[in-house]
XYZ file of C-alpha atoms in Angstrom:
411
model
C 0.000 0.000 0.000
C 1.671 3.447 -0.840
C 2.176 6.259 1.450
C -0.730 8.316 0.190
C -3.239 5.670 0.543
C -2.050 4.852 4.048
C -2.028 8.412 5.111
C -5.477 8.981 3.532
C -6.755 5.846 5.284
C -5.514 7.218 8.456
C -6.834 10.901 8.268
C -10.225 9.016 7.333
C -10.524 7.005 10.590
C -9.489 10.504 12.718
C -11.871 12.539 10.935
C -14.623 9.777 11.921
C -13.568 9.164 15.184
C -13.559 13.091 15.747
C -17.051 13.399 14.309
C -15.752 15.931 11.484
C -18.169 17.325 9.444
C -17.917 15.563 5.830
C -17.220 19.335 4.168
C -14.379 20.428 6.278
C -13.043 16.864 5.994
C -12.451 17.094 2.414
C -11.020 20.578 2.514
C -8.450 19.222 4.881
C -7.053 16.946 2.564
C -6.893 19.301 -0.250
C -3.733 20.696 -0.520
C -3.323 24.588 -0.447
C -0.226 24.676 -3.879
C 1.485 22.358 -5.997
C 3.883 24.006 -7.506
C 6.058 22.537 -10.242
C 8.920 24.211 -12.050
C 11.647 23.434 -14.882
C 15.201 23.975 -13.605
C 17.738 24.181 -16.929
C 21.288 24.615 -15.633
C 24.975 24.407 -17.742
C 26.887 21.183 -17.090
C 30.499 21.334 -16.615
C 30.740 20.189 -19.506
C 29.179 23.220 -21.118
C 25.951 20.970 -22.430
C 22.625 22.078 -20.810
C 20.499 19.720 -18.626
C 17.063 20.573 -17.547
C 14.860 18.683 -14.298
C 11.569 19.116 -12.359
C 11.250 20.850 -9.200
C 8.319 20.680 -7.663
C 6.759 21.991 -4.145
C 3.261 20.520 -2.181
C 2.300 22.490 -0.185
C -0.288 20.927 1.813
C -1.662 23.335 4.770
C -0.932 26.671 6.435
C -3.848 27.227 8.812
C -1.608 26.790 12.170
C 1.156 29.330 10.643
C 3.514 28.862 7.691
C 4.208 25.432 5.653
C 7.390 23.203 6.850
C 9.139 20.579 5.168
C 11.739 18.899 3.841
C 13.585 19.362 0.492
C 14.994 15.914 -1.391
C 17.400 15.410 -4.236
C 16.243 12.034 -5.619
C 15.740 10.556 -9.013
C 11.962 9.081 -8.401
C 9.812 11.383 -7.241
C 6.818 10.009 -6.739
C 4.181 13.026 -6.871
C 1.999 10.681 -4.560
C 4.544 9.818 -2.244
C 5.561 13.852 -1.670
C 1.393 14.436 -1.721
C 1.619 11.837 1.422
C 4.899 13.438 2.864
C 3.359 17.155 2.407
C -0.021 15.586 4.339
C 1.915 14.198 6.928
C 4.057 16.882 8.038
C 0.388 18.615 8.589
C -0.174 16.097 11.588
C 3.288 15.912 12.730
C 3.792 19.756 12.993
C 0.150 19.604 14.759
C 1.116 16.748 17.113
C 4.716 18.482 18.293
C 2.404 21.432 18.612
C 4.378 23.427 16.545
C 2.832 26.774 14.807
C 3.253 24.886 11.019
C 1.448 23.950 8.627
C 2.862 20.955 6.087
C 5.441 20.857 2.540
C 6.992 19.059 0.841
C 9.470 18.758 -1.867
C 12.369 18.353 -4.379
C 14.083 18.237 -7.824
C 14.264 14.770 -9.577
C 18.071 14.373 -9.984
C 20.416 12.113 -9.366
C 22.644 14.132 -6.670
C 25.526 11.602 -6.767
C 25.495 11.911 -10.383
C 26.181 15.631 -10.340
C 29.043 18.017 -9.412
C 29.190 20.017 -6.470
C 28.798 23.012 -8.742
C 26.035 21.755 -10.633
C 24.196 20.366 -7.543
C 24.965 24.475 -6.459
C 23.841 25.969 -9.806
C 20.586 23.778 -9.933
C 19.852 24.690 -5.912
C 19.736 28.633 -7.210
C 17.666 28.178 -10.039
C 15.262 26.324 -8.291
C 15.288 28.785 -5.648
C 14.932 31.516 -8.147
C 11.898 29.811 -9.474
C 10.069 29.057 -6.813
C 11.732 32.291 -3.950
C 8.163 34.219 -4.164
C 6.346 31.158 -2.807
C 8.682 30.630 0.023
C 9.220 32.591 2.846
C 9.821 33.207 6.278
C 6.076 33.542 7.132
C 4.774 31.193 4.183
C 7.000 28.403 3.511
C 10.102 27.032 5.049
C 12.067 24.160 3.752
C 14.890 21.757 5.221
C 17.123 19.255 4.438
C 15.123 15.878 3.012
C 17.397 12.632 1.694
C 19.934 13.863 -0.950
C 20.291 17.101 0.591
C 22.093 18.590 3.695
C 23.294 22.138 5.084
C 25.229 23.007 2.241
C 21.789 22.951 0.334
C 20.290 24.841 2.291
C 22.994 27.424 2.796
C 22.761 28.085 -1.139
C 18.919 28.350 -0.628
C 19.474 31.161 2.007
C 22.090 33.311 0.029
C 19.894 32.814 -3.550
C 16.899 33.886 -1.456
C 18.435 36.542 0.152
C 19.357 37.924 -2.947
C 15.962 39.056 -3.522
C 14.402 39.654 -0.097
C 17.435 40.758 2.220
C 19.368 38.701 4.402
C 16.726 35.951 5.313
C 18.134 33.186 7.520
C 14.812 32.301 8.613
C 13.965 31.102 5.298
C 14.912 27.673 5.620
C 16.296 25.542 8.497
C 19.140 22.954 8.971
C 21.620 25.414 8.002
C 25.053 25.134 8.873
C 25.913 26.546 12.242
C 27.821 29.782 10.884
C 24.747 30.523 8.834
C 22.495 30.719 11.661
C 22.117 26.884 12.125
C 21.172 25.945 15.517
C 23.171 23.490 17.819
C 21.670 20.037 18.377
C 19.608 20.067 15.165
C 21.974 17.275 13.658
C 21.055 14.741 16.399
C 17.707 16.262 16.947
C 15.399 13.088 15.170
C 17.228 10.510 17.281
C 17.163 12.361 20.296
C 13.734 13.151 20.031
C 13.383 9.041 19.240
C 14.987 8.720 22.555
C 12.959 10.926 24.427
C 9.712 9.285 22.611
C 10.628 5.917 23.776
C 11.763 6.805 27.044
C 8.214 8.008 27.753
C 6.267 5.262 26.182
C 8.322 2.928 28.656
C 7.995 4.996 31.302
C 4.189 4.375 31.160
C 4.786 0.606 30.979
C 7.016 0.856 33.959
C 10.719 0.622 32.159
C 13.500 1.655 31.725
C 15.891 2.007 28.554
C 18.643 -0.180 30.358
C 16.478 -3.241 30.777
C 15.608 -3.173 27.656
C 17.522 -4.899 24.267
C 17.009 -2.926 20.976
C 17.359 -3.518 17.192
C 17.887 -0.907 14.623
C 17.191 -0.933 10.921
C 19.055 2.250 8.843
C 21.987 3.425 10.517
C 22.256 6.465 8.932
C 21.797 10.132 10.423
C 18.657 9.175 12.977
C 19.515 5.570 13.265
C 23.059 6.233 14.645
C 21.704 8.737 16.687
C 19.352 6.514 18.201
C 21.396 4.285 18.593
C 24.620 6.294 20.331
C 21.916 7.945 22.588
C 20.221 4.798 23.891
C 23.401 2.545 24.094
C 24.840 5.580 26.261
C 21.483 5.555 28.582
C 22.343 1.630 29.001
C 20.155 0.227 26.081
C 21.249 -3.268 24.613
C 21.865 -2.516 21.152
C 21.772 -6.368 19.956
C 21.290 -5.587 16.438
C 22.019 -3.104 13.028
C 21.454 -2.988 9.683
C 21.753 -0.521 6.681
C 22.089 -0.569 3.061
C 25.440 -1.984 2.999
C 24.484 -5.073 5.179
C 23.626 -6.150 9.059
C 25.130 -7.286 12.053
C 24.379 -9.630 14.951
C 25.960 -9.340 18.329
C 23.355 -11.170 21.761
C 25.504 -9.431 24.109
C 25.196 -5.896 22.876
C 26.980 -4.390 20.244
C 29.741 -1.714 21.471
C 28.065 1.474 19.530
C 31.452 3.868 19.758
C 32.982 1.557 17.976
C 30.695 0.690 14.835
C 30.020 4.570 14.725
C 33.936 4.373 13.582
C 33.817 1.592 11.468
C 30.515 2.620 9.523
C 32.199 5.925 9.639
C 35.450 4.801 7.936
C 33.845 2.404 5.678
C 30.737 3.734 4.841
C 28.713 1.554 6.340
C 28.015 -1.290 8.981
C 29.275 -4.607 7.015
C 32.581 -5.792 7.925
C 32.343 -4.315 12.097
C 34.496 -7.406 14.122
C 32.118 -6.378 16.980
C 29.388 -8.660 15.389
C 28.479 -11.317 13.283
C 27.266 -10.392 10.017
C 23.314 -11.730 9.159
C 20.814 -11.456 6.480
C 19.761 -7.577 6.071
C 16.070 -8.906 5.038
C 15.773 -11.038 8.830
C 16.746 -7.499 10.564
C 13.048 -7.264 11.573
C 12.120 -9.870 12.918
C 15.260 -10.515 15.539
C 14.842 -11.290 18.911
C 14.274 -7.975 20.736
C 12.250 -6.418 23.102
C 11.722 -2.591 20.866
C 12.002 -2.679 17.242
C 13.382 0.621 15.541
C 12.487 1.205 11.853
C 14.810 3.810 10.833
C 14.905 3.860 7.435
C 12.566 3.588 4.170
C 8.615 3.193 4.275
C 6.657 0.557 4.235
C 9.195 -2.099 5.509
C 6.978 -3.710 7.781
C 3.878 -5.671 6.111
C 1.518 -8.233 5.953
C 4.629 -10.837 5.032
C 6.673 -10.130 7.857
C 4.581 -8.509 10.778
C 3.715 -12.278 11.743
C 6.874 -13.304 12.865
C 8.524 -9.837 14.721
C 9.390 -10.887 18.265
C 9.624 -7.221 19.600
C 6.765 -5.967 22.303
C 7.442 -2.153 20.926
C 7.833 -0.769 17.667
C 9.180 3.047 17.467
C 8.738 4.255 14.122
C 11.753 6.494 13.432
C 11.628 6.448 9.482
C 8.275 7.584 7.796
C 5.145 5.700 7.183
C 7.473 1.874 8.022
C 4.378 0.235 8.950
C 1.693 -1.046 6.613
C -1.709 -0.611 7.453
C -2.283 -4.287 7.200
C 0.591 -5.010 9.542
C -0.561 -2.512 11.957
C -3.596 -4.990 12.390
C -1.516 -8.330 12.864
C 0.312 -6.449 15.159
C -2.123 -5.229 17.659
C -3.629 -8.131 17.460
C -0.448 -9.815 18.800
C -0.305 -6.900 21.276
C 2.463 -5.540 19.930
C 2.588 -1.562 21.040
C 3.624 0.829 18.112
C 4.802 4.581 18.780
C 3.886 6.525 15.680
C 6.348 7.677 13.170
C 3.970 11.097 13.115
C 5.377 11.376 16.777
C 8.067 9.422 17.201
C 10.161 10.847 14.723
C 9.192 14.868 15.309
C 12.645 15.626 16.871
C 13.787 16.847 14.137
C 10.919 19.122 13.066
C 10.699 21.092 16.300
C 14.634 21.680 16.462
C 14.255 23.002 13.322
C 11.017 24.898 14.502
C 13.812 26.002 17.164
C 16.353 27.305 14.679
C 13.764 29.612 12.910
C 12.628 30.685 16.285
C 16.397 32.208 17.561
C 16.752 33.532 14.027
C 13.510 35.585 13.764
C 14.595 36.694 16.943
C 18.223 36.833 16.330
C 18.869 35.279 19.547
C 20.898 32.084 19.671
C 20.704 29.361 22.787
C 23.406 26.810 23.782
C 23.035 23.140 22.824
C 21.672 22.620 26.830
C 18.291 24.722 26.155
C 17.689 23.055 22.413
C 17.896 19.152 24.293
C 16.022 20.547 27.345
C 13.303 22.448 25.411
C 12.986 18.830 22.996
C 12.770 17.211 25.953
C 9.760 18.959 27.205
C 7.817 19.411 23.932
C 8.536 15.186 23.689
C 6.902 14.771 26.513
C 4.298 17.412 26.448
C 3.167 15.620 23.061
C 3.592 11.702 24.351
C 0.511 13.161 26.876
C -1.296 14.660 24.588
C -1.363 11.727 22.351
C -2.263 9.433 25.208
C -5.145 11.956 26.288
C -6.902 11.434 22.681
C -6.088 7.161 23.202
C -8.494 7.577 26.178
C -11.069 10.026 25.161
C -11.382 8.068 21.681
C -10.372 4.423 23.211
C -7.897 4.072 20.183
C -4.623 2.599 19.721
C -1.510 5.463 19.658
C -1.473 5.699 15.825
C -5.367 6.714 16.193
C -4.380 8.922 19.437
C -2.132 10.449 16.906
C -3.792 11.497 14.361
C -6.910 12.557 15.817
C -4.705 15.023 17.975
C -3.303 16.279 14.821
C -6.253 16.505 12.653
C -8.602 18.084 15.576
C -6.240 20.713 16.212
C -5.595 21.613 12.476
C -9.611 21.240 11.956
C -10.043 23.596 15.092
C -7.867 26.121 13.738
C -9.291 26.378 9.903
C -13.007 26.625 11.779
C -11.397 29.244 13.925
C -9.909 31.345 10.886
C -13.008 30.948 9.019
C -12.340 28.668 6.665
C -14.246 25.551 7.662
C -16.685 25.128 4.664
């Protein structure tokens, strides 16, 4: 099932559950632009090249639209439709004053120079800098792209609407970039699992963790947790998986997959099938890397009691079913993963005001709007007797539905 179905399915059962009224529902799922634009740009090689960028954005009735920007050669226009959508609830869940985006430029970024990744960055930004904006539309970093991108974004932008650093966040630290936003998603994954445990009465060191993706939010996660006591028993990414009962020692496959781009090859482990990642014995389960990993094939035979969804949408719809039936509790990727969004809600914030804080305030104010959000979810479980996907989403949706009734938009 693709990510646009499975988000739609989802917003459907809120919306029911939350008694919406059928007009308003539909406008919700609407989305407010889609903007697509041709980027042309000289190759090195003097030869021109054009691609699509394109934009979605979905909803701006809680303030302006966030979200990321990726570099990747299939766009799917459903996929960023779902993405766009998503970021909606997420922003809404973290409490956050956004609204949802999404987009990108189909390319290839490892098949282009560093130049020509920088010339086709302006152009696109040239195309598209009247529809962004400090108070409108703010992107980040998505996969393909990183600060760099976004620092080219800033100083093309600027160009036309004075020095903007507010324009987009995940910027490198000299460019206003704020401190902790690099480990922000798998912090805030630590923070989100720490609570859920905490209302099952445990603890991160009693507990023994796997961990598919190791890339910038798995080893995160997994640095964070091993260093609050967790048993990391097992990691995988693309380049292959490893195995280790008595914990792996996290410092020192953060070198190795450092050094060698990846996880196959650590000593620390034995290596094992990539594809049996998921369904190793554990006690929580961390998705933390593509969508849609988890489904009706596998879902019968994962072992863990907790699933925290730190990559986007890893669940199918159908698994979610086997799973609760097995009684297997899963922590939304819509909040589990929101780290990231409300660090980067917490760069734009010091550089509106042109204020910066210390790495201490970022991790302590993350901490707080974690657990602010892990009660708020848990709050709509019991008014709505729903599982914490459901809890989810109707917190999202209600508060985005209360606001557009509140501006005057509800139909």
């Amino acid at each position: 099932m693709n990510a646009l179905v499975a988000t739609n399915r989802n917003f459907k059962l809120a919306a029911k559950l939350l008694g919406l009224d059928s007009k308003l529902e539909k406008s919700l799922l609407i989305p407010f632009r889609e903007i697509k634009v041709e980027c042309t740009i000289p190759k090195d090689d003097g030869t021109l090249a054009s691609f699509v960028g394109f934009r979605v954005q979905h909803d701006n009735a809680r303030g302006p639209m966030k979200g990321g920007i990726r570099y990747h050669p299939e766009v799917d226009p459903d996929e960023v439709n779902a993405l766009a959508q998503l970021m909606t609830w997420k922003t809404a869940v973290a409490n956050i004053p956004y609204g949802g985006a999404k987009g990108g430029i189909g390319c290839n970024p490892g098949e282009l120079s560093v130049s020509e990744l920088e010339r086709l960055t302006r152009v696109f930004t040239q195309k598209i800098h009247d529809l962004i904006g400090i108070h409108t539309d703010v992107p980040a970093p998505d996969m393909g792209t990183g600060p760099q991108t976004m620092a080219w974004i800033l100083d093309e932008y600027s160009k036309f609407h004075g020095y903007s650093p507010a324009v987009v966040t995940g910027k490198p630290i000299d460019l206003g970039g704020s401190l902790g936003r690099d480990a922000a998603t798998g912090r805030g994954v630590l923070f989100a699992t720490e609570a859920l445990l905490n209302e099952h009465g445990k603890t991160i060191s009693d507990q023994r963790f796997v961990i598919q993706g190791f890339g910038n939010v798995g080893a995160w996660a997994a640095q964070l947790i091993s260093e609050q006591g967790g048993k990391i028993v097992a990691v995988s990414d693309i380049t292959g998986a490893i195995k280790n009962s008595n914990g792996i020692d996290i410092p020192s496959l953060l070198k190795h997959a450092n050094e060698h781009k990846g996880v196959k090859g650590f000593h620390g482990g034995d290596p094992i099938d990539p594809k049996s990642i998921l369904v190793e014995d554990c006690d929580i389960l961390i998705p933390a890397a593509l969508g849609g990993v988890i489904n009706r094939e596998n879902a019968n035979d994962i072992k863990a009691k907790f699933i925290i969804e730190a990559a986007n949408h890893p669940t199918d719809p159908e698994a979610d079913e086997i799973l609760s039936k097995k009684g297997v509790v899963i922590l939304p990727d819509i909040y589990a993963n929101s780290g990231g969004v409300t660090v980067s809600y917490f760069e734009w914030v010091q550089n509106i005001q042109g204020f910066m804080w210390d790495e201490e305030k970022v991790n302590n104010e993350l901490k707080n709007y974690m657990n602010r959000g892990f009660k708020d979810v848990k709050e709509m479980c019991r008014t709505h007797d729903c599982d914490l996907r459901m809890g989810a989403f109707t917190l999202g949706v209600n508060r985005v539905a209360r606001a557009t009734v509140l501006r005057g938009w509800g139909a």
